[in-house]
Every structure is written in structure tokens, then in C-alpha cells.
PDB file of C-alpha atoms in Angstrom:
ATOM      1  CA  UNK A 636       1.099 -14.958   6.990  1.00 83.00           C
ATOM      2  CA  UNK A 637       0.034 -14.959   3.550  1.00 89.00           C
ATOM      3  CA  UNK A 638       1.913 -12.883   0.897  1.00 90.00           C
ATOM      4  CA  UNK A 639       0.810  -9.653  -0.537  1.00 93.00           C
ATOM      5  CA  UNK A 640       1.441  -7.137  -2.792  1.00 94.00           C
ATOM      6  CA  UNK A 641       1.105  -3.635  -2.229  1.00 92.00           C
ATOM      7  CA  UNK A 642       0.878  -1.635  -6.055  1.00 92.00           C
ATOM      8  CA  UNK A 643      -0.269   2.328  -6.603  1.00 92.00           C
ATOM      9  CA  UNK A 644      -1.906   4.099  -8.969  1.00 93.00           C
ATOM     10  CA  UNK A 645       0.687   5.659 -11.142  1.00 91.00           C
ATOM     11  CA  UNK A 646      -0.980   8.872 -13.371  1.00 91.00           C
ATOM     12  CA  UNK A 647       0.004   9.424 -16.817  1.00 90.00           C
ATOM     13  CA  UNK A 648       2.021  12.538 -17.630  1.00 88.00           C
ATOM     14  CA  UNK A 649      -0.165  15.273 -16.751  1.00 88.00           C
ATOM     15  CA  UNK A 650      -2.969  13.653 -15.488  1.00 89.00           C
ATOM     16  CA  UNK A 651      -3.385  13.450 -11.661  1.00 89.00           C
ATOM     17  CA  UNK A 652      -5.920  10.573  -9.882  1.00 90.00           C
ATOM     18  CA  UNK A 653      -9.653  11.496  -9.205  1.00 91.00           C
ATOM     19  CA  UNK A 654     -12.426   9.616  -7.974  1.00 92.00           C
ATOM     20  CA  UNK A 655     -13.691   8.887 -11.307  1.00 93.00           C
ATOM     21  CA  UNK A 656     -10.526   5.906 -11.785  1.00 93.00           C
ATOM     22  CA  UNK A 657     -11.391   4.769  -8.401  1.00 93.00           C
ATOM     23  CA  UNK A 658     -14.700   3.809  -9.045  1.00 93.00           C
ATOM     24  CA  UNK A 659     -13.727   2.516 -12.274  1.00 93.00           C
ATOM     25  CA  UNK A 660     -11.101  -0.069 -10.946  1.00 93.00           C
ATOM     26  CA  UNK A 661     -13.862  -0.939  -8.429  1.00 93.00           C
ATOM     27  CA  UNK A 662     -15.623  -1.757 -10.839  1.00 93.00           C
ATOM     28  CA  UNK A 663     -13.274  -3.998 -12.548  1.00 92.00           C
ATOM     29  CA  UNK A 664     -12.390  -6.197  -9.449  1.00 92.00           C
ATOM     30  CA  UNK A 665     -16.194  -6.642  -9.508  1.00 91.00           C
ATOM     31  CA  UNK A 666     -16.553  -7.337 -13.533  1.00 91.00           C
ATOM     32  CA  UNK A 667     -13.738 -10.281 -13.311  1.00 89.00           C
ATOM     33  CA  UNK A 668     -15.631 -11.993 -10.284  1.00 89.00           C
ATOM     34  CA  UNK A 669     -14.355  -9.766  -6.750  1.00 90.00           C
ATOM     35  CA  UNK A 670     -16.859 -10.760  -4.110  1.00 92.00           C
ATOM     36  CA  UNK A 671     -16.836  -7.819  -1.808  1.00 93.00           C
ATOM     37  CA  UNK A 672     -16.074  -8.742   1.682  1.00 93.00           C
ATOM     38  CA  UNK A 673     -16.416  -5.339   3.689  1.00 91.00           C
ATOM     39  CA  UNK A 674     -14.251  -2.600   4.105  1.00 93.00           C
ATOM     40  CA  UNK A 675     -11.117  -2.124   4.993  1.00 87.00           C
ATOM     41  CA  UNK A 676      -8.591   0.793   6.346  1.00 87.00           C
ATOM     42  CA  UNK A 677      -4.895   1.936   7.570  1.00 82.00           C
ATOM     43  CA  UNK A 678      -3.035   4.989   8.774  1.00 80.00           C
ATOM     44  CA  UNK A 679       0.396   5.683   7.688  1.00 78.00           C
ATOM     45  CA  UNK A 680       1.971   8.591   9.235  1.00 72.00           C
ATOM     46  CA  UNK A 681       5.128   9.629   7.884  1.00 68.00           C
ATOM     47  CA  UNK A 682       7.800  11.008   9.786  1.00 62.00           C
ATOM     48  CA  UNK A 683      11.031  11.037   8.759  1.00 49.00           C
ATOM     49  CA  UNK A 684      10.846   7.111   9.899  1.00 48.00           C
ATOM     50  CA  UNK A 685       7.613   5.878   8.874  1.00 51.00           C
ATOM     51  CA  UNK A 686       4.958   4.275  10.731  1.00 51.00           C
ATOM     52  CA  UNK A 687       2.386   1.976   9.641  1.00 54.00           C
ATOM     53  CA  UNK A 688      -0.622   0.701  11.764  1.00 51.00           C
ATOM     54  CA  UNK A 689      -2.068  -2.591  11.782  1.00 55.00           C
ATOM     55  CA  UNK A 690      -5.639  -2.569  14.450  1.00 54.00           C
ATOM     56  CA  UNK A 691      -3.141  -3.151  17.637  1.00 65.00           C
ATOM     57  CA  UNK A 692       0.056  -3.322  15.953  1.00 72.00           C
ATOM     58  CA  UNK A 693       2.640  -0.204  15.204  1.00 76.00           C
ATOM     59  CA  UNK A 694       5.686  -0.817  12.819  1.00 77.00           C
ATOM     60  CA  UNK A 695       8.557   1.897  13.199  1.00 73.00           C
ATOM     61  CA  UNK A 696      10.538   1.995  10.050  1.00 74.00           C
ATOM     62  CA  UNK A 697      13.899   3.994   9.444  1.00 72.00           C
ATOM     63  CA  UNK A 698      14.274   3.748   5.531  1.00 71.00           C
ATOM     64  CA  UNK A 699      17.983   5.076   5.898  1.00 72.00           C
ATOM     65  CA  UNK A 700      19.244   2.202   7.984  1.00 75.00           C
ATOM     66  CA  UNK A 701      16.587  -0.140   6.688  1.00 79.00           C
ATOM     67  CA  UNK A 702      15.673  -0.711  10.056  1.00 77.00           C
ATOM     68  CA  UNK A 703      11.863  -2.384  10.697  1.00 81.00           C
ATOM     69  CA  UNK A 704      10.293  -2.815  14.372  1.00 76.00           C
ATOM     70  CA  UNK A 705       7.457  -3.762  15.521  1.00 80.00           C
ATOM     71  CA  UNK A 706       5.999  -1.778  18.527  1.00 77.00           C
ATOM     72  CA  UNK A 707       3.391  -0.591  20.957  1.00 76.00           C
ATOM     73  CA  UNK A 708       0.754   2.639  20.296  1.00 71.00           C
ATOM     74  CA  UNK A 709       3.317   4.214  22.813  1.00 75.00           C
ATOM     75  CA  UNK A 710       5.499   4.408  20.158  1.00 72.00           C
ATOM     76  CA  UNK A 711       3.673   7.533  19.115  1.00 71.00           C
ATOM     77  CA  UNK A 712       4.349   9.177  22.531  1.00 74.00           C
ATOM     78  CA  UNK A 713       7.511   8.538  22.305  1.00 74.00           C
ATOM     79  CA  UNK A 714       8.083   9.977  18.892  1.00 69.00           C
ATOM     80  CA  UNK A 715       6.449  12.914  20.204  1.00 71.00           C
ATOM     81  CA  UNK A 716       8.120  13.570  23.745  1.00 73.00           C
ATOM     82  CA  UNK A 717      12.110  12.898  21.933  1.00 69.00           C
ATOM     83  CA  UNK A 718      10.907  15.861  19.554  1.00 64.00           C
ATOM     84  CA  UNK A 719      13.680  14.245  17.499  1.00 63.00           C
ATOM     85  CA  UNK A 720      10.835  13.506  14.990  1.00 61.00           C
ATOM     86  CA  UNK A 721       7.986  15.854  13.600  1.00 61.00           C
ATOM     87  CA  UNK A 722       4.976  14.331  11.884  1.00 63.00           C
ATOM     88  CA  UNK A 723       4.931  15.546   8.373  1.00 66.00           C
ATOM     89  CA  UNK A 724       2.289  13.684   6.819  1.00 73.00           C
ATOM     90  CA  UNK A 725      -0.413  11.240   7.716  1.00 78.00           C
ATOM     91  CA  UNK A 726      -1.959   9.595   4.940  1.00 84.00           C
ATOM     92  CA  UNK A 727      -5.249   7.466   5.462  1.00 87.00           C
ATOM     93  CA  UNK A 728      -5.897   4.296   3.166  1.00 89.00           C
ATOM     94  CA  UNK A 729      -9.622   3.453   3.205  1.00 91.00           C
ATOM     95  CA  UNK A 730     -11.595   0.860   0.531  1.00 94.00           C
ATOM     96  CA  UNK A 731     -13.213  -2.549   0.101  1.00 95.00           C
ATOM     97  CA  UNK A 732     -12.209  -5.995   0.646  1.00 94.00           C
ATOM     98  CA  UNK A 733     -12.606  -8.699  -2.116  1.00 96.00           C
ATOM     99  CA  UNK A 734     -12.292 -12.464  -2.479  1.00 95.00           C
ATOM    100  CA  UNK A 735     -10.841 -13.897  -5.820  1.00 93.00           C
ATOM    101  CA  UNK A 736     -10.159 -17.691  -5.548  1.00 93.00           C
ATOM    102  CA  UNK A 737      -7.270 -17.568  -4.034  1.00 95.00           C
ATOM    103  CA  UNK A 738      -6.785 -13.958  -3.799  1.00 95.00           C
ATOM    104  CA  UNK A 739      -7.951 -11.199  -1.712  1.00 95.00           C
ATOM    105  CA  UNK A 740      -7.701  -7.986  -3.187  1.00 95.00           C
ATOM    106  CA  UNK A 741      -7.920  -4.449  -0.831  1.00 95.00           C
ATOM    107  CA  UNK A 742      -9.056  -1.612  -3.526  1.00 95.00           C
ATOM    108  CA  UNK A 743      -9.180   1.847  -2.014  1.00 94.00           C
ATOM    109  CA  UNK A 744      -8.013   5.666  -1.494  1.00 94.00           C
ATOM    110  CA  UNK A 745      -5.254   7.357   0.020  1.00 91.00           C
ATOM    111  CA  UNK A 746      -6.065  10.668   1.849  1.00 90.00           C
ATOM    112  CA  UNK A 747      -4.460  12.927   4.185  1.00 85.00           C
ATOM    113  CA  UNK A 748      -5.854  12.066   8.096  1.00 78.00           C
ATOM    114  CA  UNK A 749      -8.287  14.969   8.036  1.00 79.00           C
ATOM    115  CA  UNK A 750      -9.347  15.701   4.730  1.00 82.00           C
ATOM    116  CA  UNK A 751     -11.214  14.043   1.788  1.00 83.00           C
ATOM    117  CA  UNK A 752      -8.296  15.599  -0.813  1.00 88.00           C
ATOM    118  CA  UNK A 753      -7.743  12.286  -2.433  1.00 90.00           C
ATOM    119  CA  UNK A 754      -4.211  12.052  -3.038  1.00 89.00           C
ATOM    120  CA  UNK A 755      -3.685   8.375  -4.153  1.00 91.00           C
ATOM    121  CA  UNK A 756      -5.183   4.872  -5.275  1.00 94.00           C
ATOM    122  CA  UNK A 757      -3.938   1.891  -3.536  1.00 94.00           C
ATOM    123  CA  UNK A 758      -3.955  -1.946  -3.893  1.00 95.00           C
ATOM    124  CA  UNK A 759      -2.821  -4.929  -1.827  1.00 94.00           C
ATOM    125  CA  UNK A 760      -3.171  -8.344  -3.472  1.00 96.00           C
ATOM    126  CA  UNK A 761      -2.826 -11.161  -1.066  1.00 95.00           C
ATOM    127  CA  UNK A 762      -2.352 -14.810  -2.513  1.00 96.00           C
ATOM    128  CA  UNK A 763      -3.511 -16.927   0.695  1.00 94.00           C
ATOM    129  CA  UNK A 764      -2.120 -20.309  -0.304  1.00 94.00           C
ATOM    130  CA  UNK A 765       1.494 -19.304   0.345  1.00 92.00           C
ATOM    131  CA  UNK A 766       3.934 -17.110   2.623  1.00 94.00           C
ATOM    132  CA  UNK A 767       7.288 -17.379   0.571  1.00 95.00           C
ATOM    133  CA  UNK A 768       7.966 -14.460  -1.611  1.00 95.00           C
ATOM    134  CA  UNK A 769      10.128 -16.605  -3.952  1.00 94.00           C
ATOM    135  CA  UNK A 770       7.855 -19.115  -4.448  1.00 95.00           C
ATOM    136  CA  UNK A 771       4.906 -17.356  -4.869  1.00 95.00           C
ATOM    137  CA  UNK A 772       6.143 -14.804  -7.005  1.00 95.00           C
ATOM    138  CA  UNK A 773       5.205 -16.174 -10.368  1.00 96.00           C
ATOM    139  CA  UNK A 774       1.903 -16.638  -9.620  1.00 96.00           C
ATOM    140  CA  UNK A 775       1.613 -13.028  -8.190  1.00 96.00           C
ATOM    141  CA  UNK A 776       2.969 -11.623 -11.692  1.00 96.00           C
ATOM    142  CA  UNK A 777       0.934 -13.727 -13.509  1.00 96.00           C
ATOM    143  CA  UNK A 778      -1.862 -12.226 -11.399  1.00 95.00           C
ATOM    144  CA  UNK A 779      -1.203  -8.354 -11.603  1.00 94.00           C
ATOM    145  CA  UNK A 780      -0.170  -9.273 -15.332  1.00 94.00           C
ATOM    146  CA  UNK A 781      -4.015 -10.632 -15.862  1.00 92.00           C
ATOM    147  CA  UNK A 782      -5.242  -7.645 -13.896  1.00 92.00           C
ATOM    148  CA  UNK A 783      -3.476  -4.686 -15.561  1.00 92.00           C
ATOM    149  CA  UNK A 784      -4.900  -5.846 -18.812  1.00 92.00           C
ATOM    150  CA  UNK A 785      -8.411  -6.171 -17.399  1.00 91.00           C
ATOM    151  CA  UNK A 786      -7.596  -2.554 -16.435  1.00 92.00           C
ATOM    152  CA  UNK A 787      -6.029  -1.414 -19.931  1.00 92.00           C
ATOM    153  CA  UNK A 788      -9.276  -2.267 -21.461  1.00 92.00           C
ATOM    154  CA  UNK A 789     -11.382   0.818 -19.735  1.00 92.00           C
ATOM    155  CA  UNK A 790      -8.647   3.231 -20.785  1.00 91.00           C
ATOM    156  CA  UNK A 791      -7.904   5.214 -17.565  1.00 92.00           C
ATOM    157  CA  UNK A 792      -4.861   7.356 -17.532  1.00 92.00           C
ATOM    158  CA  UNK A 793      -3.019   5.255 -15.724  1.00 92.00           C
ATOM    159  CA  UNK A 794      -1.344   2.353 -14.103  1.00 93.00           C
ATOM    160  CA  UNK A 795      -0.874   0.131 -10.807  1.00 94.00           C
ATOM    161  CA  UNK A 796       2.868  -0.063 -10.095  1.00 93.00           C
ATOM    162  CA  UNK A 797       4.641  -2.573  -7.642  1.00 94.00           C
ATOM    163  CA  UNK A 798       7.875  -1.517  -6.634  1.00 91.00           C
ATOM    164  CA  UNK A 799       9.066  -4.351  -4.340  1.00 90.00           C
ATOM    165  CA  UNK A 800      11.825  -3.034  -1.884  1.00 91.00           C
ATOM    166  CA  UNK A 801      14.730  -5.286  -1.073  1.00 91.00           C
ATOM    167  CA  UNK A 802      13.478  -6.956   1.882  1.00 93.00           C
ATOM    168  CA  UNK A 803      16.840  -8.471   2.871  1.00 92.00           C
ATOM    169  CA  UNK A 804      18.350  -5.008   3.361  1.00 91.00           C
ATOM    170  CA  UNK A 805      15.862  -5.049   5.890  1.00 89.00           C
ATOM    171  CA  UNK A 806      16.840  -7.903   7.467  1.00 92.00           C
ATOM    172  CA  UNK A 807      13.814  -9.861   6.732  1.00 93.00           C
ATOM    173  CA  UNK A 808      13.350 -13.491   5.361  1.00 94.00           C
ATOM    174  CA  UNK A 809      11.683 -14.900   2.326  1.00 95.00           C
ATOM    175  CA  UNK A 810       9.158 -16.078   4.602  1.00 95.00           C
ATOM    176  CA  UNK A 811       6.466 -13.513   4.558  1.00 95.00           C
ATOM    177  CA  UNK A 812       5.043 -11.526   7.476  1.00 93.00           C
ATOM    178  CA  UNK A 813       3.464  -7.704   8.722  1.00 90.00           C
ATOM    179  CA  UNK A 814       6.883  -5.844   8.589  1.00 91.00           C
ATOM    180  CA  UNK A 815       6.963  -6.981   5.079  1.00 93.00           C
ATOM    181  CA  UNK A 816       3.831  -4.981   4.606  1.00 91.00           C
ATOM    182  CA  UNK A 817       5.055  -2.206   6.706  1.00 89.00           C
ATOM    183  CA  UNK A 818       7.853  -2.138   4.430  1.00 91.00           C
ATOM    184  CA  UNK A 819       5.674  -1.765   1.246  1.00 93.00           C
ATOM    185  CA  UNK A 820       3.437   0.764   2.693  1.00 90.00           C
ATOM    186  CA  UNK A 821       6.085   2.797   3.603  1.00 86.00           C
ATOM    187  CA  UNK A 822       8.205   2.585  -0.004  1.00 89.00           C
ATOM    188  CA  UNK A 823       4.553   3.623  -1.632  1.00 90.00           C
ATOM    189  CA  UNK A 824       3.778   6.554   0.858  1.00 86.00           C
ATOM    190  CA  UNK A 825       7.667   7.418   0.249  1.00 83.00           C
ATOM    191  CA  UNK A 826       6.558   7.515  -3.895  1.00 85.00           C
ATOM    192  CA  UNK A 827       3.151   8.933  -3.211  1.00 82.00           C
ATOM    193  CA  UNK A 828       4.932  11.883  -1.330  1.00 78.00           C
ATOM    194  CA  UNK A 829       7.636  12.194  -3.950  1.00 77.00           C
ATOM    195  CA  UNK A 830       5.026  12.418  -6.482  1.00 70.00           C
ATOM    196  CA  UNK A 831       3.127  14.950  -4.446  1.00 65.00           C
ATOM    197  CA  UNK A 832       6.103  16.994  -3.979  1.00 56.00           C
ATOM    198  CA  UNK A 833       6.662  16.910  -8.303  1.00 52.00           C
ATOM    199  CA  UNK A 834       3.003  17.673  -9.198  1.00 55.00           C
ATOM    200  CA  UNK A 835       3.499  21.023  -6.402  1.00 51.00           C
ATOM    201  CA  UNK A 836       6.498  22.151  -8.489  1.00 52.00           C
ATOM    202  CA  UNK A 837       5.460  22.184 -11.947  1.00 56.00           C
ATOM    203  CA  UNK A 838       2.321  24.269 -10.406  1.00 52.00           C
TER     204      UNK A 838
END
């Protein structure tokens, strides 16, 4: 499986997101050469695990024992009948698909299951050519590096941040695959939460 990043939208101080910057980094993909592919979507709901789905694939994750699984859509049944677990949140990522040489990029919105309350900006880069996180990670800094500045120059309040978890506490290889990206989304609903939770207090 090819590699990917999965970055958010990080708001300056006092400034929260708003449709307005996620137009404008549409844009951008599309002013350095994105071809736009289609659309694209997930559903992460957030439990105290965290579960990410993938169209017929579930990933159970337990960030305290750094525990990853792949499962059935049963596991949601499950969850439900132990009543060990209450759904908290269930966050809904939605956007377009674009092709960049070697890149695909996945440009869209976070926002709660049942409601248009946008409540994050989200970004996967994929670099197709390889699957090993080591050796591909030059290339994918040198990538977000070219993009962040292509960013900079329309002056949004505002940056993508990547904040790789240690996949080996995980118990996952350098080889790349989908409970990698489980992984990710979960660390970045985990921050998008946290953030959430912040912004609530100071109000």
C-alpha cells in the first residue's frame, strides 16, 4: 500500500477554521497542477477507542495500549451491546481527490455525522511509488515543505500540521499499510477534539 500522510489544519491563536480557508487551499492544490479526480469521504467515530472506516473495512484502535485491529461492521454492534463504550463523537471527513505526479492529495472537511458545523480541515498526501515510511520520508517532507509555502503565499491564518505517531508502539512495521492510516486518523481526531475541547473553554 502506498504511503500517506495525514496533516490538519492548525488555526492561528484566535482564529478558528471556516469555509473561506477551505476553498482557498482548494484552490492551491489546483494553482500548482492538482488534477481533480472525484470525491472522496470517511467516518471516524470516536469512542474512547477510536474507529476509523475504510468502504468495507473497520479499524478498532485503543490509543492507551496502542492496540490497532482490523475488523468487521459488527464491530459496531458489539461496541454497542458490551455498553463498555459510548460513542462520543463522530466526525465525517468529506473532499476531493487530486493527482500530482506522483502524489495524490485528499483535500477536504471534517464535520460532525449530522451536521454541516465544520469543525476541521484535513489532508492525506499519498506518494504512490513507495510503501516504506523510512524510505520515503524525505521525499514526503520535501513535499509538504513545497506545499506549505505554496500555502504561506495566500496568507490564511493558519497551518497543515503532521504529527506522525510512533507506529512501532503500535506494533506495526515500516512497511506501510490501512492501520497505519487508522492510526493517523485517529491521533488527528484525538487533536481535533482536544482543540475543540480548548476553543469551548476560553468561550
Amino acid at each position: 500500500m502506498p504511503l500517506k500522510w495525514v496533516l490538519h489544519w492548525q488555526p492561528n491563536a484566535g482564529t478558528t477554521v471556516n469555509t473561506q480557508i477551505l476553498n482557498e487551499v482548494t484552490q492551491c492544490v489546483e494553482s500548482i497542477n492538482g488534477v481533480k479526480e472525484g470525491r472522496w469521504k470517511a467516518t471516524v467515530t470516536y469512542y474512547k477507542p477510536i474507529l476509523r472506516e475504510q468502504p468495507n473495512k473497520y479499524y478498532f484502535i485503543i490509543r492507551g495500549q496502542r492496540i490497532v485491529l482490523e475488523a468487521d461492521s459488527s464491530i459496531q454492534t458489539i461496541m454497542e451491546k458490551l455498553q463498555s463504550y459510548k460513542s462520543r463523537v463522530a466526525l465525517y471527513f468529506e473532499g476531493f481527490q487530486y493527482q500530482l505526479g506522483d502524489f495524490q492529495l485528499r483535500v477536504g472537511k471534517v464535520t460532525p455525522t449530522h451536521s454541516d458545523n465544520l469543525r476541521g480541515i484535513i489532508m492525506e498526501v499519498e506518494y504512490l511509488p513507495l510503501s516504506s515510511i523510512d524510505k520515503s520520508r524525505q521525499v514526503m517532507e520535501e513535499f509538504v515543505d513545497i506545499w506549505q509555502e505554496a500555502i504561506s503565499k495566500r496568507s490564511l491564518p493558519g497551518h497543515f500540521m503532521h504529527m506522525e505517531p510512533n507506529f512501532v508502539e503500535y506494533g506495526l512495521s515500516d512497511h506501510y499499510s490501512s492501520q497505519h492510516t487508522a492510526v493517523q486518523y485517529a491521533t488527528v481526531m484525538a487533536q481535533l477534539i482536544a482543540t475543540q475541547s480548548v476553543q469551548a473553554a476560553r468561550n
